[in-house]
Amino acid sequence: MRSAVHLALFTALVTVFVSPAHSSEIAMQSSKVSAAPAAEVTPSWVKDSVAKMKRELLAKYGDSQSERVQRGLQQVAEFWRAEDGDAAAFEDFVRTNFAGDQATLDTMFNRLESLLEQLGGHMHKINREFRQQSDLDLGSVLPFDEIIAGYDPSAHVIDDFFQNKLAFVVLLNFPLTTLDQRLKDGPSWSRRQWAEARLAEGFSKRIPADVNLGIAQAGAQAEQYISEYNIWTYHLVDAQGQRVFPPKMRLLSHWNLRDEIKADYADSSNGLAKQRTIQQVMERIVTQTIPAVVVNNPAVDWNPFTNEVATAAAKDSDTASSAPAKPSNAREPDARYAMLQKTFFASKKADPYSPTAPTLIARRFDDDREIPEARVRAMLEQVLTSPLVPQVAKLIESRLKRPLEPFDVWYSGFRPGSQYTEAQLHEMVAKKYPTAQAYQKDIPNLLMKLGFSPERAQYVANNIVVDPARGSGHAMGAEMRDEKAHLRTRVEKGGMNYKGFNIAVHEMGHNVEQTFSLNDIDHTLLKGVPNTAFTEALAFVFQGHDLELLGLPAPDARSLAEKTLNDFWGTYEIAGVALVDMAVWHWMYEHPQATPKELNDATLQIAKDVWNNYYAPVFHKKDVVLLGVYSHMIDSFLYLPDYPIGHLIAFQIEEQIKKAGSIGPEFERMAKMGDVTPDLWMEHATGKPVGPEALLAATQAALNAVERR
Ligand SMILES: [Zn+2]
């Protein structure tokens, strides 16, 4: 949420928080990529004008304003270019706009805060409407819809504000801060100081609008590619040439494929064959040896082991099918990596305008997450190399009564809910929620089950609108208090299925956080949470209680130990995925001239290396590429590290909520802290900074508890 985001200027593109575990990641983080002052084009007279105005302002307002005068002049000078005006214009601007007394400064702050909320909120609303056709299940997406979805009405806002000098008003009067300062001094700042810091940060970069637009378009294109990447599993034949999946099953890569692997642990007859088949499909996607003709096509049968394709011998879909008489198994021509590269090329164009964070990698970690990359890597490695990993792996093997296979990174047997079959859960959910409206109507009830008072539940429910999603679901917050948060959920013809419900509960967690952290916070400049890991963590809290929301029993102590082990194993899995994402972005920066095929090869090598380092020792198999299957890698601009951090944070928060005894009020207290640094937020919420220790300690305890039985 760094830079312009808390200003709400660009938020239209940043508020689509999506289920880490489940849903299509549509966070168009592109807008967070901002540009920076072009010091090299600072006019030569600026230095003299700064000295002159310093004398003049100090004479007028006195020495008490010395620090502000000095800082403000320096900040304006850094961004001023010849086209902004000559020395006289500069001096006149400073003379007119320096708020030299507290009352004027207060007025300026209050009005800016309110107006920027309005601006961001309306921009966001336009964006939401323009993305409607591509985001919602409303029939076919025509080419022009994609153009509209890729349009960012706020792309020129920063330019406009530099042009009309509103940006300079802010820079003249409010402090720019570095991450170091925020980490070091932030804990002793007042809320107003924090709000002022976020206000100024919105103008800490001066990026050309066409660069922002290019990033948004590359993101929208990649996202469209991902959102239609379905595999019709009835048309998969296993290693023995048998159909192992039921008709009409259409699985979106990678979310539904992975979740099917998880669900198949409950299928004692065919589960293993299904899992091995899906693993094979995933590897074909990652390596791009998948036949192009089988993507989103129920008209072709495919054996992913031999890679043979044939015209479908059985029909299970009314979808207009276009199968050639003799379909070719010609591979998808690196489209996956070409898409990823487009997001890289677009992001890279912002680099020259961002000298303090001159790569997308730096902008992600320093600006957005506000946790340095080295610290994130260290936390992930702490989990990956934990001595608990082989212990938990051994436990899984003993339960499966077989050696681990690579797809067991998605082992779901620790889930407390696995006493119910997917079919049982599906039946319950479909009956309860035949339509998106039925879910909407039930939100107050669901929130009361989570410990919110009837009044708070109704209040929050009134701020959430449920829409039918085209993809697997996402949440889109409001950006001004007159607007509502949107919950996008996928409801199939026969009603919502359990996966859809699980996602909807997660997205509802986002919506609740979004509502409190906007509508109930002291400063709208501090709306939101420190970074996406926090909103994910808070959503996990909801998601973790989905069975109770179905009226099924709350997990007992034994189930809770299982849940902890599940969290640990999930964190172990996604930590590796995140390291792959990070390494791939580093590789792209080191090889800007690479072809998509070269990027393909490099990604495979990176995925294998991470696997060989952290997974092969317990899986006893080398060179597996599964860690590269996540769709986020393609369309989400280095978003994946947020997920493992999210798990760590979720664990800290969940522990805190357990201590508090009820989700509702504690969730609300935390969500109202707003957009400060991650460690400061976590200190306020739980008394400790962000870290993996809580998860590791609890995992050890859970392991002991399980092994004692
Ligand atoms: Zn999410």
PDB file of C-alpha atoms in Angstrom, residues 244 264-265 267-278 305 400 402-403 405 407-408:
ATOM      1  CA  VAL A 244     -10.467 -40.953 -13.889  1.00  0.00           C
ATOM      2  CA  ASP A 264      -8.463 -36.328  -3.914  1.00  0.00           C
ATOM      3  CA  TYR A 265      -6.892 -37.444  -0.610  1.00  0.00           C
ATOM      4  CA  ASP A 267     -10.925 -40.586  -2.635  1.00  0.00           C
ATOM      5  CA  SER A 268      -9.515 -43.938  -1.589  1.00  0.00           C
ATOM      6  CA  SER A 269     -10.169 -45.695  -4.888  1.00  0.00           C
ATOM      7  CA  ASN A 270      -9.156 -43.203  -7.575  1.00  0.00           C
ATOM      8  CA  GLY A 271      -7.503 -40.417  -5.611  1.00  0.00           C
ATOM      9  CA  LEU A 272      -3.911 -41.347  -6.242  1.00  0.00           C
ATOM     10  CA  ALA A 273      -4.423 -41.788  -9.994  1.00  0.00           C
ATOM     11  CA  LYS A 274      -6.152 -38.414 -10.155  1.00  0.00           C
ATOM     12  CA  GLN A 275      -3.383 -36.710  -8.201  1.00  0.00           C
ATOM     13  CA  ARG A 276      -0.650 -38.180 -10.377  1.00  0.00           C
ATOM     14  CA  THR A 277      -2.576 -37.127 -13.476  1.00  0.00           C
ATOM     15  CA  ILE A 278      -2.996 -33.557 -12.279  1.00  0.00           C
ATOM     16  CA  PHE A 305       1.846 -38.718 -19.569  1.00  0.00           C
ATOM     17  CA  LEU A 400      -0.418 -41.977   3.732  1.00  0.00           C
ATOM     18  CA  ARG A 402       3.522 -44.602   1.266  1.00  0.00           C
ATOM     19  CA  PRO A 403       6.583 -42.463   0.461  1.00  0.00           C
ATOM     20  CA  GLU A 405       5.262 -37.897  -3.987  1.00  0.00           C
ATOM     21  CA  PHE A 407       2.167 -33.370  -5.265  1.00  0.00           C
ATOM     22  CA  ASP A 408       2.107 -34.079  -1.532  1.00  0.00           C
TER      23      ASP A 408
END
